Coordinates of C-alpha atoms in Angstrom, one line a residue:
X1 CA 96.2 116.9 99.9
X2 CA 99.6 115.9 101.4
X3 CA 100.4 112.6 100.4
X4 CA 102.8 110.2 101.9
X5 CA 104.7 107.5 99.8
X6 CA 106.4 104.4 101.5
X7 CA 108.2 101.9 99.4
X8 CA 108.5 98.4 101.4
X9 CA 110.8 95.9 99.9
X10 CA 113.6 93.6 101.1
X11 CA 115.3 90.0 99.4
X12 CA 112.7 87.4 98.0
X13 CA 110.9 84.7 100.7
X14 CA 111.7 87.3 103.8
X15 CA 107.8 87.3 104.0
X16 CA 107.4 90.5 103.0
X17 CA 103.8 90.4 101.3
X18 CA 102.8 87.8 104.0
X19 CA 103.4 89.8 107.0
X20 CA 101.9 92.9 104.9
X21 CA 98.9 91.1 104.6
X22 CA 98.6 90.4 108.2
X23 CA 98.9 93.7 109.6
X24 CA 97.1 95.6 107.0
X25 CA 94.0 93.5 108.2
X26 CA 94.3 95.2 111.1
X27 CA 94.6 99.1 109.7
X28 CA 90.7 99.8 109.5
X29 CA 90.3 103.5 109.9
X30 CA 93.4 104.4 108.1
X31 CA 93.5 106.5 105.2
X32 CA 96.2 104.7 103.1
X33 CA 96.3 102.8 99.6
X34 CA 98.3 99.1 98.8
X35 CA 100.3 98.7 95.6
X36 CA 101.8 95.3 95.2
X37 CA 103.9 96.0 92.0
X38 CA 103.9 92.3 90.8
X39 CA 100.1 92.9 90.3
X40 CA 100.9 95.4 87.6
X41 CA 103.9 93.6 86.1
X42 CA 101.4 91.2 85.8
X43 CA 98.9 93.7 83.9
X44 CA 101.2 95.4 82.0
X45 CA 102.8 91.9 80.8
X46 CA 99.5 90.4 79.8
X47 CA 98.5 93.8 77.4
X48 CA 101.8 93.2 75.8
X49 CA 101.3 89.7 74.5
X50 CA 103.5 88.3 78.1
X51 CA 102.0 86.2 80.5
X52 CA 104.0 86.8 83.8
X53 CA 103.5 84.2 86.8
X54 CA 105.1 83.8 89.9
X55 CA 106.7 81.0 88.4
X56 CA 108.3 82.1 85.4
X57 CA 109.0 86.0 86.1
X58 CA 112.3 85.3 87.4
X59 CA 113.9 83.5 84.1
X60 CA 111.8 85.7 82.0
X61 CA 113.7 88.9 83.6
X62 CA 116.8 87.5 83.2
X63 CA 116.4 86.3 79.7
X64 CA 114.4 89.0 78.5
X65 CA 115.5 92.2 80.1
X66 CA 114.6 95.0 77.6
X67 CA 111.2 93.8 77.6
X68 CA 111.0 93.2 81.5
X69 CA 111.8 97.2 82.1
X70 CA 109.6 98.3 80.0
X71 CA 106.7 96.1 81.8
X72 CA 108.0 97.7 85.1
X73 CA 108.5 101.2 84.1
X74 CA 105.0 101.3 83.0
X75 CA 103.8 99.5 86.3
X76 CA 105.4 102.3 88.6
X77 CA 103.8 104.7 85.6
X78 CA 100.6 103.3 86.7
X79 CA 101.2 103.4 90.2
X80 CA 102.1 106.8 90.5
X81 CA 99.3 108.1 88.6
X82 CA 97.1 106.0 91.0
X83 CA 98.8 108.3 93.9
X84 CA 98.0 111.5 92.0
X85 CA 94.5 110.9 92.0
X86 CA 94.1 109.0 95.1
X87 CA 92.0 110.9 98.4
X88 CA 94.5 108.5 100.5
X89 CA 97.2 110.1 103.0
X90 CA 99.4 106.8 102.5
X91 CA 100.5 105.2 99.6
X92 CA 102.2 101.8 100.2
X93 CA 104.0 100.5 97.3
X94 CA 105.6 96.8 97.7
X95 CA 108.4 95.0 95.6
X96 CA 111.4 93.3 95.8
X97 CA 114.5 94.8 95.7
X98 CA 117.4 93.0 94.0
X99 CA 118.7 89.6 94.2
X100 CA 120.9 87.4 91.9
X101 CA 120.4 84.4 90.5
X102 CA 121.8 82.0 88.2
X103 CA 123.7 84.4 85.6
X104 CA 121.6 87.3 86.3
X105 CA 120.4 89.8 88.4
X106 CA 116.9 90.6 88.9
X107 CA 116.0 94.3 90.0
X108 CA 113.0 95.4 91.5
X109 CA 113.3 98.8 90.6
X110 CA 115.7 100.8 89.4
X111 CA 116.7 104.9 89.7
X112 CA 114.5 105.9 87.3
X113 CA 111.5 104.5 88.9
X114 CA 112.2 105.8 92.5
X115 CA 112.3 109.0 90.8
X116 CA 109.3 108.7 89.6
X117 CA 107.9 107.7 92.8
X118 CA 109.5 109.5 95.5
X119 CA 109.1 107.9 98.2
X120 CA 108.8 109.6 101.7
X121 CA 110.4 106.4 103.2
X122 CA 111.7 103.2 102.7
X123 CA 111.2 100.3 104.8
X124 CA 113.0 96.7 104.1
X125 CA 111.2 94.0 105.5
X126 CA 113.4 91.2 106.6
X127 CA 113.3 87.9 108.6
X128 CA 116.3 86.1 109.9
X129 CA 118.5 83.5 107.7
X130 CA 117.0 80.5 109.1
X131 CA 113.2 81.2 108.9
X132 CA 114.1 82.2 105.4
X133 CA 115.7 79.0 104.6
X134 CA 112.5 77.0 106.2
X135 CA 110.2 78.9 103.6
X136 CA 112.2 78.2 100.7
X137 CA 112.1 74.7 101.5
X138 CA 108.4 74.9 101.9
X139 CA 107.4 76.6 98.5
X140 CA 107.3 74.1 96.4
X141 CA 108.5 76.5 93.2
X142 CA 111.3 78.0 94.6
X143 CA 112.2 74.7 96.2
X144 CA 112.5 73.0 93.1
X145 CA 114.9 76.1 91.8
X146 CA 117.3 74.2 94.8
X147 CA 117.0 71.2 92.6
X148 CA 114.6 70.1 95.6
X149 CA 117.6 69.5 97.7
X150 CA 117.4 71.4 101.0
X151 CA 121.5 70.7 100.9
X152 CA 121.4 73.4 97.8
X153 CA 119.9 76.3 99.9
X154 CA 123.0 77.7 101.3
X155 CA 122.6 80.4 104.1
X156 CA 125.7 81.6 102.6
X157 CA 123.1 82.5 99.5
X158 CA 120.6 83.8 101.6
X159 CA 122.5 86.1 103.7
X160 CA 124.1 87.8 100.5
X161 CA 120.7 87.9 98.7
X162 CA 120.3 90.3 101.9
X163 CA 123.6 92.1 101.0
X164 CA 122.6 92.9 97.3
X165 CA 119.1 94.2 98.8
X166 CA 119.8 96.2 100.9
X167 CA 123.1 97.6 99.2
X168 CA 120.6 98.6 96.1
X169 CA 118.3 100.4 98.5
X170 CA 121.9 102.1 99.8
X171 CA 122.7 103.3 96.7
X172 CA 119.6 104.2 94.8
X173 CA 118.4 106.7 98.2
X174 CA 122.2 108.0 97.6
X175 CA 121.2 108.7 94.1
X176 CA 117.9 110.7 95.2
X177 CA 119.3 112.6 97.3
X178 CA 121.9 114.3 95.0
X179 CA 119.1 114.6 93.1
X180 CA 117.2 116.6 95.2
X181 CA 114.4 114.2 96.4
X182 CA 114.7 113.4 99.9
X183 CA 114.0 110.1 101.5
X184 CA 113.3 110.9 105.6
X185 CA 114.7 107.4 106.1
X186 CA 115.8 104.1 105.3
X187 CA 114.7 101.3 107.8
X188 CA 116.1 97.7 108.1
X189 CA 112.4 96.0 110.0
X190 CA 112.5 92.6 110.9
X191 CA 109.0 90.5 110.4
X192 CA 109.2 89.7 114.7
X193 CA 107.5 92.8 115.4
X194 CA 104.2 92.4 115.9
X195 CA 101.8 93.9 113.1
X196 CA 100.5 96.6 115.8
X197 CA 104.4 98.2 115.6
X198 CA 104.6 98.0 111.9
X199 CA 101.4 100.2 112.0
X200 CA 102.6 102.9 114.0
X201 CA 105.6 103.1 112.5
X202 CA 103.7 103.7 109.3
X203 CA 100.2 105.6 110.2
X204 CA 101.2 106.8 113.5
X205 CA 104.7 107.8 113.9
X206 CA 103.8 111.5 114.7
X207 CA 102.0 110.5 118.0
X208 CA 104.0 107.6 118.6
X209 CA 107.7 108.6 118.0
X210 CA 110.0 105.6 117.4
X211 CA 112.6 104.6 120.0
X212 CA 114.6 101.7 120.0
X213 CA 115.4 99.2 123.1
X214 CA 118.6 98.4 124.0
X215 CA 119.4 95.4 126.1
X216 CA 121.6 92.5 126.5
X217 CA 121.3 89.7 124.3
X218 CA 122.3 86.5 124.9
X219 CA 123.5 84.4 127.9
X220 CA 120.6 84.9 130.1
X221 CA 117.9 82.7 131.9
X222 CA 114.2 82.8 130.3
X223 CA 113.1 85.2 133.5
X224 CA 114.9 88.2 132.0
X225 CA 113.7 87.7 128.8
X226 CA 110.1 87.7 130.1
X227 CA 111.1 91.1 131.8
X228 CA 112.7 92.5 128.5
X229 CA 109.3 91.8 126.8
X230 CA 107.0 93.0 129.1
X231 CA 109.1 96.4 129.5
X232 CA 108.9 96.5 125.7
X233 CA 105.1 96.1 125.9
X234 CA 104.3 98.5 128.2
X235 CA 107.0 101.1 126.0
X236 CA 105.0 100.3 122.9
X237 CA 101.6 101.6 124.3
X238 CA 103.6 104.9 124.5
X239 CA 106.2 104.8 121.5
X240 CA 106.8 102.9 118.1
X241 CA 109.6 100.7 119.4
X242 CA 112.0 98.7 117.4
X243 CA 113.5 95.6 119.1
X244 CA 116.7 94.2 117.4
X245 CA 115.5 90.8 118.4
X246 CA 112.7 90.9 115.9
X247 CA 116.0 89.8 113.1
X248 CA 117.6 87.5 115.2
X249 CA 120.4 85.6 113.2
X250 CA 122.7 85.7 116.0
X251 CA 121.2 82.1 118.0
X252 CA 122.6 80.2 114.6
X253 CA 126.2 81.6 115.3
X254 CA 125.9 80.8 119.4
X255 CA 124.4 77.0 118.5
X256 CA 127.5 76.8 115.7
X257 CA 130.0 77.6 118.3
X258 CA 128.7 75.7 120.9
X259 CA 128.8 72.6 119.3
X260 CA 132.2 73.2 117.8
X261 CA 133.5 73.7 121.4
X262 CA 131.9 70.2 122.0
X263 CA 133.3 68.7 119.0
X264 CA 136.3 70.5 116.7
X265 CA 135.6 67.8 114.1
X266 CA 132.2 68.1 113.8
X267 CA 130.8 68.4 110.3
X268 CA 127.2 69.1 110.1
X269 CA 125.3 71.3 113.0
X270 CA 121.8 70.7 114.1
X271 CA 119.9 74.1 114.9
X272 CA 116.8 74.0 116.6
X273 CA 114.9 76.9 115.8
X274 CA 114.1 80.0 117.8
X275 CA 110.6 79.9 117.3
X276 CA 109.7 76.2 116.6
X277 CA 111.8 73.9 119.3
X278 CA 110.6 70.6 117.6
X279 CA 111.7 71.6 114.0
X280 CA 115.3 70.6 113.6
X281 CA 117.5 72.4 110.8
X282 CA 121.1 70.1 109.8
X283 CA 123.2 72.2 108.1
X284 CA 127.1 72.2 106.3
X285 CA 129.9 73.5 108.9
X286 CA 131.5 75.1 106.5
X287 CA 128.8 77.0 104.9
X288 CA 127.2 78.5 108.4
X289 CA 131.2 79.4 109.1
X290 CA 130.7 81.5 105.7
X291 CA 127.5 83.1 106.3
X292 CA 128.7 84.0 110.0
X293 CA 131.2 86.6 108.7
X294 CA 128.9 88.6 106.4
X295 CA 126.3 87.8 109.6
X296 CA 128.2 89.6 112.0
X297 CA 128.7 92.8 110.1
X298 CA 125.1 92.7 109.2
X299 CA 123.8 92.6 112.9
X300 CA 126.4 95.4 113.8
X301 CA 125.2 97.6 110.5
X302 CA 121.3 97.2 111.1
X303 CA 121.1 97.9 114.9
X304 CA 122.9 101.2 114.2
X305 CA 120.4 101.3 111.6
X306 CA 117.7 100.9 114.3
X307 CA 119.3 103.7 116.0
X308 CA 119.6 106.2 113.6
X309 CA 116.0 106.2 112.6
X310 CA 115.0 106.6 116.4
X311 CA 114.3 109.7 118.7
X312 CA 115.3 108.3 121.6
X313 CA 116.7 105.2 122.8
X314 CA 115.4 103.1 125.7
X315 CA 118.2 101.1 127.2
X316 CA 117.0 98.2 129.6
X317 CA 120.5 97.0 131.3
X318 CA 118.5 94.4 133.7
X319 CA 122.4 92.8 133.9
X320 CA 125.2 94.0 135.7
X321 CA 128.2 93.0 133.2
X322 CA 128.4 95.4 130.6
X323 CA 127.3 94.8 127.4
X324 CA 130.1 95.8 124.3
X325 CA 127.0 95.5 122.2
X326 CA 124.4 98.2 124.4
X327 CA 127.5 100.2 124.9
X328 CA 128.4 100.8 121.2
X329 CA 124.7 101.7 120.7
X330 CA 124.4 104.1 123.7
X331 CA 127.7 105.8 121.8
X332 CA 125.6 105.6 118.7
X333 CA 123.0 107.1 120.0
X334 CA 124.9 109.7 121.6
X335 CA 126.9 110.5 118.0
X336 CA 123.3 111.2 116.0
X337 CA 121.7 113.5 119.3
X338 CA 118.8 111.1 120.7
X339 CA 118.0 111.1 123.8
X340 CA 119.5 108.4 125.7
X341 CA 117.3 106.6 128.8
X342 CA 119.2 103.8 131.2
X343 CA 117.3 101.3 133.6
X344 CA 120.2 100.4 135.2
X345 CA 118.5 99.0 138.6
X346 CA 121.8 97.7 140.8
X347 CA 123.8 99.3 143.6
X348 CA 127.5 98.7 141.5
X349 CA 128.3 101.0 139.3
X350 CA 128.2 100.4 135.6
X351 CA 131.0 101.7 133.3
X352 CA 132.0 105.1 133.1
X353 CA 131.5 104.7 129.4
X354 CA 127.5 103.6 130.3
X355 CA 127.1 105.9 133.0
X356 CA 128.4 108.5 130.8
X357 CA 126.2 108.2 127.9
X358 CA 123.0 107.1 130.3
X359 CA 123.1 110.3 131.7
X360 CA 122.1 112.1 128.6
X361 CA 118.6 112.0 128.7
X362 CA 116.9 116.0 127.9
X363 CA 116.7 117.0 132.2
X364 CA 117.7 114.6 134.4
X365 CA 120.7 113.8 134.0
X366 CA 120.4 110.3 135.6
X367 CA 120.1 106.8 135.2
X368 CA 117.0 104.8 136.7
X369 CA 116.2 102.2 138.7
X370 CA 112.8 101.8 138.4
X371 CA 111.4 101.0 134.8
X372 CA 107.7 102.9 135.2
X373 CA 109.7 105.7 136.2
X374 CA 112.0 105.7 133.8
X375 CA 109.0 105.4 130.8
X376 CA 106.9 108.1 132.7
X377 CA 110.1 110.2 132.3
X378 CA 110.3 109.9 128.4
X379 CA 106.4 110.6 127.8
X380 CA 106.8 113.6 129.7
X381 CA 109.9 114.6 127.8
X382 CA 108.2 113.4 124.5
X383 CA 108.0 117.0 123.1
X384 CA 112.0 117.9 123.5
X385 CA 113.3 114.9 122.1
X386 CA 111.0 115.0 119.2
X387 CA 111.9 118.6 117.7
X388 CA 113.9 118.4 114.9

């Protein structure tokens, strides 16, 4: 039997095991297999004389780090002979990646064990800065870590806990591959999606190939959001779409500048967040001006990421400036060979640069102006965009 392995992983207290949790519930039918690697550390730790909790695993790794990979390269020995004799068509295998902390680093998994494991894919699950920072605070054992001072949970820290995770994915799939082992892809997912997208992407990519929406951003009244998310709801009864506003960092930098603009002297900024409009977040000046620079390049490096993974790309332009941002994804898009869709629905032209790269869908060479159109056009044109 052909068997599928997906590592999912990602920085500590992005969510990743609760949002697993969530949409697994839903996945009845599926032939697939869940291996949460801290259960076996756990195992493996207890036969060898070590009791390892939730609590204590991070000192003990750092303090005891002979010991800790041999606990872990036994887990993932475990785990893959699990897969070997499993009946299952997908094996999901979940850890952390890397992160520093205090003196130390602690890793997740290292070459070795991705050899052993080969995984098919890998998918890091992250949520944006903020939301991150809000569940530190509420877990009573990591906030004590922070000295139980929310002041000591610098997104500065957070944001580079996403660097080192995602660089050690980087460079470990680099590592595979010159050894032979192939990983289809590496996906940067942010926990926004709903569950139903995370299990397509998974179980039913083959029938629903993923695309990725492009649209403007920020600066817009509520309406056009509205329309953004109903377009991407009626997309995502076709395709497995990926929204880049499922990691939305960006509203911390936009609330940062506004209020400098209001005040130069200001100190500390009050961010209300996305999701929750009576929670309140106060945070240093100088550390959100920090964070912003390694928050920028992030945004830029994981929607291209978004891109590469997808067959097609569905760009909603429902604004007539032009967007640097949808742009340099079209171009994107155009450089890796998916098909490229534009709802583009005024009478003005848009740039030669858009114009140019919307008309490079598989046959019709043209922009639309009518949304259903435009997604009948890319189910019938499923088949030539997908080969390959």
């Amino acid at each position: 039997m052909e068997r599928e392995v997906i590592l999912l992983t990602g920085p500590p207290l992005n969510g990743r095991d609760e949002y697993l949790e969530e949409a697994l519930e839903k996945a009845s039918g599926e032939s697939f297999a869940y291996y949460h690697v801290f259960d076996y550390l756990r195992e493996v730790g207890k036969e060898k004389g070590v009791k390892i909790t939730r609590k204590n695993v991070l000192d003990f790794a750092i303090s005891h780090q002979d010991l800790m990979n041999e606990i872990r390269d036994e887990a993932f020995e475990r785990i893959r002979q699990e897969i070997d004799g499993s009946d299952k068509k997908f094996h999901l295998v979940s850890t952390p990646s890397l992160f520093r902390w205090g003196s130390g680093s602690v890793i997740g998994f290292t070459l070795s064990n991705l050899k052993l494991l080969k995984p098919d894919r890998v998918i890091i699950v992250l949520d944006d800065v903020l939301s991150v920072r809000r569940r530190t605070i509420n877990d009573p054992e990591w906030f004590e870590r922070f000295g139980n001072n929310p002041d000591n949970i610098k997104l500065t820290t957070l944001v580079m806990w996403r660097e080192d995770a995602i660089n050690h994915v980087k460079t470990l799939v680099h590592e595979l591959k010159k050894e032979g082992i192939n990983v289809r892809y590496v996906l940067q997912f942010g926990i926004r999606h709903p569950p139903e997208v995370f299990l397509d992407l998974v179980f039913h990519e083959n029938e629903k190939p993923i695309v990725y929406l492009s649209y403007p951003m920020t600066g817009h009244e509520e309406e056009y959001y509205h329309r953004v998310r109903d377009f991407y709801n009626k997309l995502s009864e076709h395709f497995t779409v990926l929204d880049p506003g499922a990691l939305d960092d960006w509203w911390v930098v936009a609330e940062y500048d506004n209020q400098v603009a209001k005040d130069p002297n200001i100190k500390r900024i009050k961010i209300k967040h996305l999701l929750d409009g009576n929670e309140v977040d106060e945070l240093e000046r100088e550390d959100i001006e920090q964070a912003t620079e390694i928050l920028r390049r992030q945004l830029v490096e994981r929607d291209f990421n978004l891109v590469d993974v997808s067959k097609a790309i569905a760009v909603y332009h429902y604004a007539e400036g032009v967007s640097a941002g949808v742009v340099s994804e079209m171009a994107e898009a155009y450089r890796t060979l998916a098909a490229i869709y534009l709802y583009y629905p005024f009478k003005r032209r848009p740039s030669p640069f858009m114009e140019f790269y919307g008309m490079q869908n598989p046959s019709r060479r043209t922009m639309f102006k009518n949304e259903d159109e435009m997604i009948r056009a890319m189910v019938e044109e499923k088949d030539y965009w997908t080969k390959g």
